[in-house]
Amino acid sequence: MTAYDELIAFTRETEALAQVQGRLGWDQETVMPRGAATQRGDEMAALEGVLHARRTDPRVADWLAAASDGGDPVRAAMLRHITRSHARNTKVPASLASELARVTSVAQGVWAGARAADDTAAFLPVLSQVVALRQQEAACLAGEGTLYDALMDDYEPEASASKTAAMFDRMRPRLVALRDAVLGAPTPPALTGSFAAEGQMALARLLATTFGYDFTRGRLDLAVHPFSSGSGADVRITTRVAADDPFNCLYSTIHEVGHACYEQNIDPDFALTPLGQGVSMGVHESQSRIYENQLGRSRAFSGWLFGQMQAQFGGLSVGDADALYAAINRVTPGYIRTESDEVQYNLHIMMRFDLERALVGGDLAVADLEGAWNDRFAADFGVVVDRPSNGVLQDVHWSVGLFGYFPTYTLGNVYAGCLHQTLRGDLPDLDAQLAQGDLQAATGWLRDRVQRPGGLHSPADTVAAACGFAPSEGPLLDYLEAKFRALYRL
Amino acid sequence: MTAYDELIAFTRETEALAQVQGRLGWDQETVMPRGAATQRGDEMAALEGVLHARRTDPRVADWLAAASDGGDPVRAAMLRHITRSHARNTKVPASLASELARVTSVAQGVWAGARAADDTAAFLPVLSQVVALRQQEAACLAGEGTLYDALMDDYEPEASASKTAAMFDRMRPRLVALRDAVLGAPTPPALTGSFAAEGQMALARLLATTFGYDFTRGRLDLAVHPFSSGSGADVRITTRVAADDPFNCLYSTIHEVGHACYEQNIDPDFALTPLGQGVSMGVHESQSRIYENQLGRSRAFSGWLFGQMQAQFGGLSVGDADALYAAINRVTPGYIRTESDEVQYNLHIMMRFDLERALVGGDLAVADLEGAWNDRFAADFGVVVDRPSNGVLQDVHWSVGLFGYFPTYTLGNVYAGCLHQTLRGDLPDLDAQLAQGDLQAATGWLRDRVQRPGGLHSPADTVAAACGFAPSEGPLLDYLEAKFRALYRL
């Protein structure tokens, strides 16, 4: 065996164990008996120890030093990913990695309790620990760059905070103008009624199949928070059901199907290698968003969905497809990011991005975070936060140390805007297809252009290759303005 | 940390990873998408590699050499288990262990296909490989003893084939006499009808709870073959449903609940250590059997079950509790071990025990196995095997290399007989309790006497300590004769 072959064989085993870890995570969120939580913690810690040892194994450095890509782009990409991952893992001392795992595990529980009790003070001490540990970790990784860039790089390789900030600054005025105009117009009626769980799940399964999800290599279950889990031949999704709001179930499903199809559609030759998973959080989110929003919340698709919902639930409070389209695209003031609409969503991200950069950079003390959040929310949304669970405590991310992750949501929207523009150009009959519930051409285009290469190219190159141009915010903003100006008759 | 502490910490991680392996097995049999099978094989192989490396880690030998039990019986038991397991694992070359894993994995698939096609010839070549590899493995382990003893020791430590054979020889005449007498008497009517799956599962859940299964640390799902999986705080069971035979679902559930309660009720201080699981297959089977048979198929419990089944399914084809009791204890001629009754079951085991000892010892060639099976079946059961799936191909065990496992089923029955005799003496009101569906005293007795110590004592000592006498076949035979002579009015 050559050094390259030995390295890949070792890496494949590591990736297989990482899939096992993912499967345990799925189990924990869906089927695990509640009394098993403590033992599961021990099981996860043991597996994490095995993975950490493999990811920092000194043989990897030796194999990397001896391996050659022989001019082959797939081999070059493999070596690039393994080099990058090994460097990140070996730069962080094992004691720090283990302390981070321990503290974030505790912090997530503290956060959940604090949010339930609307008690920010109960959360801040452990959040200070998390911030300090992530700062230490970032210092190990940052080199010449900023601490925040070092963290963001984990989720979106080759992204930079300064370029992201500049893009957000360009986006903000148009988003604010659109939001203000929309909120100044009459709000269309919401869908009301009570919708049986079985009917919602039947429709969720139909939507998953319609959007190309392969149930022979996956499954759909209920969980508190919808997610997609796993790569390759075992990619599972979850959704949730609220009797008075079927859109929660249906659009969560389409969103997770976007993530899952990305994983299912990667070249099978890349399975259980570093190329065999979505290339970045931003590109991942571009798939979930374009499935959910540009396709799933389109006027054309609303027509098909209206018929399906009528068939499943009988008469609806919204009388026709136009009214359904308006209901699934309602823009209303609100505190909660995850309940936000396409127009306001990115404004929620931008304020988190600024706050977390200030936290990580040391310009904002954890003790001052809640005040900063509330001031910023009032400035950006014109609403006073009424309680912490509607404010600084609403998201799990910071409790588990996910600093640098939030901007990838908006990057995903930006990528989705670019992809959608090119997709529309390539598929002139798309609306006619969507009106028939026929997603094959659209999801096939995304599969071949974006999903299949997996980690072969960089995130930005992946999107650029699919679009034919370097990604920028313009197409997303053009799309949002056109859609919501028409819908709200502005 | 002392050498003992280091050893235990390392062992706890290994046991935690073994639990993960068990959870993946559960996943595979219950919820895994069918398209995930190949990838799952890679994941399991990677995890098995990690476990094998830990189980043969040279540091374990060093820690064992330096560790002291300080006169503490728990520590002594820990060291005894770890010494035994490390010795077994290091005596078998890694190449042989890996080849065994590979060949048995293939052989199981070949067996399933051969059984479905009733084609013994398709199975024998791979079975020859399995036998040869297990013989090689046994030769690594046997020392002064026989190959078969070395294999049996994996499932029932300290058992010996010659003592087991002598016991089986003592049991056979009384079992044959009882079987012949029972088959000579009129056969009571079976339960007939169609029973909704939901009702069967509702009753299965009720039975599980009634027998003490803790659903906060487990769950009940459907699978092709019923099983119990996991230890400590996460012990899951499965059952199956046949519309025309609710006893299949109900008694499989009680059987697996016996296994699962054993695991759930072990001293929590032993969790994720070698003491934290059932001490042997024989003792495990004693719990599943006494739950299922001596308790679950008793006349007293039949009274309660009759009421529950009436409540769940309405009128039954059997008109009263006595008729139900007769129906759940019907003895009829049959080919299949797993469908057998309490009287004939052990005769099925005895013939497998003799055949597999001859195979492993080299006295029977794989090519002659089917003929030997059919001759022996005709001699023992007076019936000519009509097809391989009713004969030599009926059990999965040999395909996966489980030679030495079959006798533990009868050992379990023998242990259950001993435990039941003492239990009856200690609980004079047991029948009155069973008639009310009150299993608390009986399962509590088993929990405290048998289950709680886990692996603290040897298998035979575990049973002897619970019974107050050394286990022997007498109590089981007395129980069977008394029960079936009364039921069949002999």
JSON list of N, CA and C in Angstrom, two decimals, chain B residues 261-262 264-267 287 291 440-454:
[
{"chain": "B", "resi": 261, "resn": "CYS", "atom": "N", "xyz": [-35.02, -7.46, 31.78]},
{"chain": "B", "resi": 261, "resn": "CYS", "atom": "CA", "xyz": [-35.06, -7.12, 33.20]},
{"chain": "B", "resi": 261, "resn": "CYS", "atom": "C", "xyz": [-33.76, -7.52, 33.89]},
{"chain": "B", "resi": 262, "resn": "TYR", "atom": "N", "xyz": [-33.21, -8.66, 33.47]},
{"chain": "B", "resi": 262, "resn": "TYR", "atom": "CA", "xyz": [-31.90, -9.05, 34.01]},
{"chain": "B", "resi": 262, "resn": "TYR", "atom": "C", "xyz": [-30.91, -7.89, 33.81]},
{"chain": "B", "resi": 264, "resn": "GLN", "atom": "N", "xyz": [-31.54, -4.72, 33.10]},
{"chain": "B", "resi": 264, "resn": "GLN", "atom": "CA", "xyz": [-31.95, -3.46, 33.75]},
{"chain": "B", "resi": 264, "resn": "GLN", "atom": "C", "xyz": [-31.73, -3.49, 35.26]},
{"chain": "B", "resi": 265, "resn": "ASN", "atom": "N", "xyz": [-31.78, -4.69, 35.83]},
{"chain": "B", "resi": 265, "resn": "ASN", "atom": "CA", "xyz": [-31.77, -4.77, 37.30]},
{"chain": "B", "resi": 265, "resn": "ASN", "atom": "C", "xyz": [-30.41, -5.03, 37.91]},
{"chain": "B", "resi": 266, "resn": "ILE", "atom": "N", "xyz": [-29.37, -5.11, 37.08]},
{"chain": "B", "resi": 266, "resn": "ILE", "atom": "CA", "xyz": [-28.02, -5.28, 37.64]},
{"chain": "B", "resi": 266, "resn": "ILE", "atom": "C", "xyz": [-27.63, -4.03, 38.42]},
{"chain": "B", "resi": 267, "resn": "ASP", "atom": "N", "xyz": [-26.92, -4.24, 39.50]},
{"chain": "B", "resi": 267, "resn": "ASP", "atom": "CA", "xyz": [-26.44, -3.13, 40.35]},
{"chain": "B", "resi": 267, "resn": "ASP", "atom": "C", "xyz": [-25.90, -1.99, 39.48]},
{"chain": "B", "resi": 287, "resn": "GLN", "atom": "N", "xyz": [-33.61, -16.56, 33.10]},
{"chain": "B", "resi": 287, "resn": "GLN", "atom": "CA", "xyz": [-34.53, -15.46, 33.41]},
{"chain": "B", "resi": 287, "resn": "GLN", "atom": "C", "xyz": [-35.63, -15.35, 32.35]},
{"chain": "B", "resi": 291, "resn": "TYR", "atom": "N", "xyz": [-39.61, -16.25, 33.34]},
{"chain": "B", "resi": 291, "resn": "TYR", "atom": "CA", "xyz": [-40.64, -15.24, 33.08]},
{"chain": "B", "resi": 291, "resn": "TYR", "atom": "C", "xyz": [-41.69, -15.81, 32.12]},
{"chain": "B", "resi": 440, "resn": "GLN", "atom": "N", "xyz": [-45.05, -8.66, 41.06]},
{"chain": "B", "resi": 440, "resn": "GLN", "atom": "CA", "xyz": [-44.02, -7.90, 41.78]},
{"chain": "B", "resi": 440, "resn": "GLN", "atom": "C", "xyz": [-43.18, -8.75, 42.71]},
{"chain": "B", "resi": 441, "resn": "ALA", "atom": "N", "xyz": [-43.84, -9.64, 43.46]},
{"chain": "B", "resi": 441, "resn": "ALA", "atom": "CA", "xyz": [-43.07, -10.45, 44.41]},
{"chain": "B", "resi": 441, "resn": "ALA", "atom": "C", "xyz": [-42.12, -11.39, 43.66]},
{"chain": "B", "resi": 442, "resn": "ALA", "atom": "N", "xyz": [-42.63, -12.03, 42.61]},
{"chain": "B", "resi": 442, "resn": "ALA", "atom": "CA", "xyz": [-41.81, -13.00, 41.88]},
{"chain": "B", "resi": 442, "resn": "ALA", "atom": "C", "xyz": [-40.64, -12.32, 41.17]},
{"chain": "B", "resi": 443, "resn": "THR", "atom": "N", "xyz": [-40.92, -11.25, 40.43]},
{"chain": "B", "resi": 443, "resn": "THR", "atom": "CA", "xyz": [-39.83, -10.60, 39.70]},
{"chain": "B", "resi": 443, "resn": "THR", "atom": "C", "xyz": [-38.89, -9.88, 40.67]},
{"chain": "B", "resi": 444, "resn": "GLY", "atom": "N", "xyz": [-39.44, -9.42, 41.79]},
{"chain": "B", "resi": 444, "resn": "GLY", "atom": "CA", "xyz": [-38.58, -8.81, 42.82]},
{"chain": "B", "resi": 444, "resn": "GLY", "atom": "C", "xyz": [-37.62, -9.84, 43.41]},
{"chain": "B", "resi": 445, "resn": "TRP", "atom": "N", "xyz": [-38.14, -11.04, 43.64]},
{"chain": "B", "resi": 445, "resn": "TRP", "atom": "CA", "xyz": [-37.30, -12.14, 44.16]},
{"chain": "B", "resi": 445, "resn": "TRP", "atom": "C", "xyz": [-36.15, -12.43, 43.18]},
{"chain": "B", "resi": 446, "resn": "LEU", "atom": "N", "xyz": [-36.49, -12.54, 41.90]},
{"chain": "B", "resi": 446, "resn": "LEU", "atom": "CA", "xyz": [-35.46, -12.83, 40.88]},
{"chain": "B", "resi": 446, "resn": "LEU", "atom": "C", "xyz": [-34.48, -11.66, 40.76]},
{"chain": "B", "resi": 447, "resn": "ARG", "atom": "N", "xyz": [-35.02, -10.45, 40.85]},
{"chain": "B", "resi": 447, "resn": "ARG", "atom": "CA", "xyz": [-34.16, -9.26, 40.77]},
{"chain": "B", "resi": 447, "resn": "ARG", "atom": "C", "xyz": [-33.11, -9.30, 41.88]},
{"chain": "B", "resi": 448, "resn": "ASP", "atom": "N", "xyz": [-33.58, -9.51, 43.11]},
{"chain": "B", "resi": 448, "resn": "ASP", "atom": "CA", "xyz": [-32.65, -9.45, 44.23]},
{"chain": "B", "resi": 448, "resn": "ASP", "atom": "C", "xyz": [-31.71, -10.64, 44.29]},
{"chain": "B", "resi": 449, "resn": "ARG", "atom": "N", "xyz": [-32.24, -11.84, 43.95]},
{"chain": "B", "resi": 449, "resn": "ARG", "atom": "CA", "xyz": [-31.45, -13.05, 44.11]},
{"chain": "B", "resi": 449, "resn": "ARG", "atom": "C", "xyz": [-30.52, -13.34, 42.95]},
{"chain": "B", "resi": 450, "resn": "VAL", "atom": "N", "xyz": [-30.99, -13.06, 41.72]},
{"chain": "B", "resi": 450, "resn": "VAL", "atom": "CA", "xyz": [-30.24, -13.50, 40.53]},
{"chain": "B", "resi": 450, "resn": "VAL", "atom": "C", "xyz": [-29.68, -12.33, 39.74]},
{"chain": "B", "resi": 451, "resn": "GLN", "atom": "N", "xyz": [-30.53, -11.32, 39.54]},
{"chain": "B", "resi": 451, "resn": "GLN", "atom": "CA", "xyz": [-30.19, -10.31, 38.54]},
{"chain": "B", "resi": 451, "resn": "GLN", "atom": "C", "xyz": [-29.21, -9.25, 39.07]},
{"chain": "B", "resi": 452, "resn": "ARG", "atom": "N", "xyz": [-29.47, -8.79, 40.27]},
{"chain": "B", "resi": 452, "resn": "ARG", "atom": "CA", "xyz": [-28.71, -7.66, 40.79]},
{"chain": "B", "resi": 452, "resn": "ARG", "atom": "C", "xyz": [-27.19, -7.89, 40.80]},
{"chain": "B", "resi": 453, "resn": "PRO", "atom": "N", "xyz": [-26.70, -9.10, 41.13]},
{"chain": "B", "resi": 453, "resn": "PRO", "atom": "CA", "xyz": [-25.24, -9.28, 41.20]},
{"chain": "B", "resi": 453, "resn": "PRO", "atom": "C", "xyz": [-24.53, -9.24, 39.85]},
{"chain": "B", "resi": 454, "resn": "GLY", "atom": "N", "xyz": [-25.25, -9.29, 38.76]},
{"chain": "B", "resi": 454, "resn": "GLY", "atom": "CA", "xyz": [-24.58, -9.25, 37.45]},
{"chain": "B", "resi": 454, "resn": "GLY", "atom": "C", "xyz": [-23.51, -10.30, 37.35]}
]
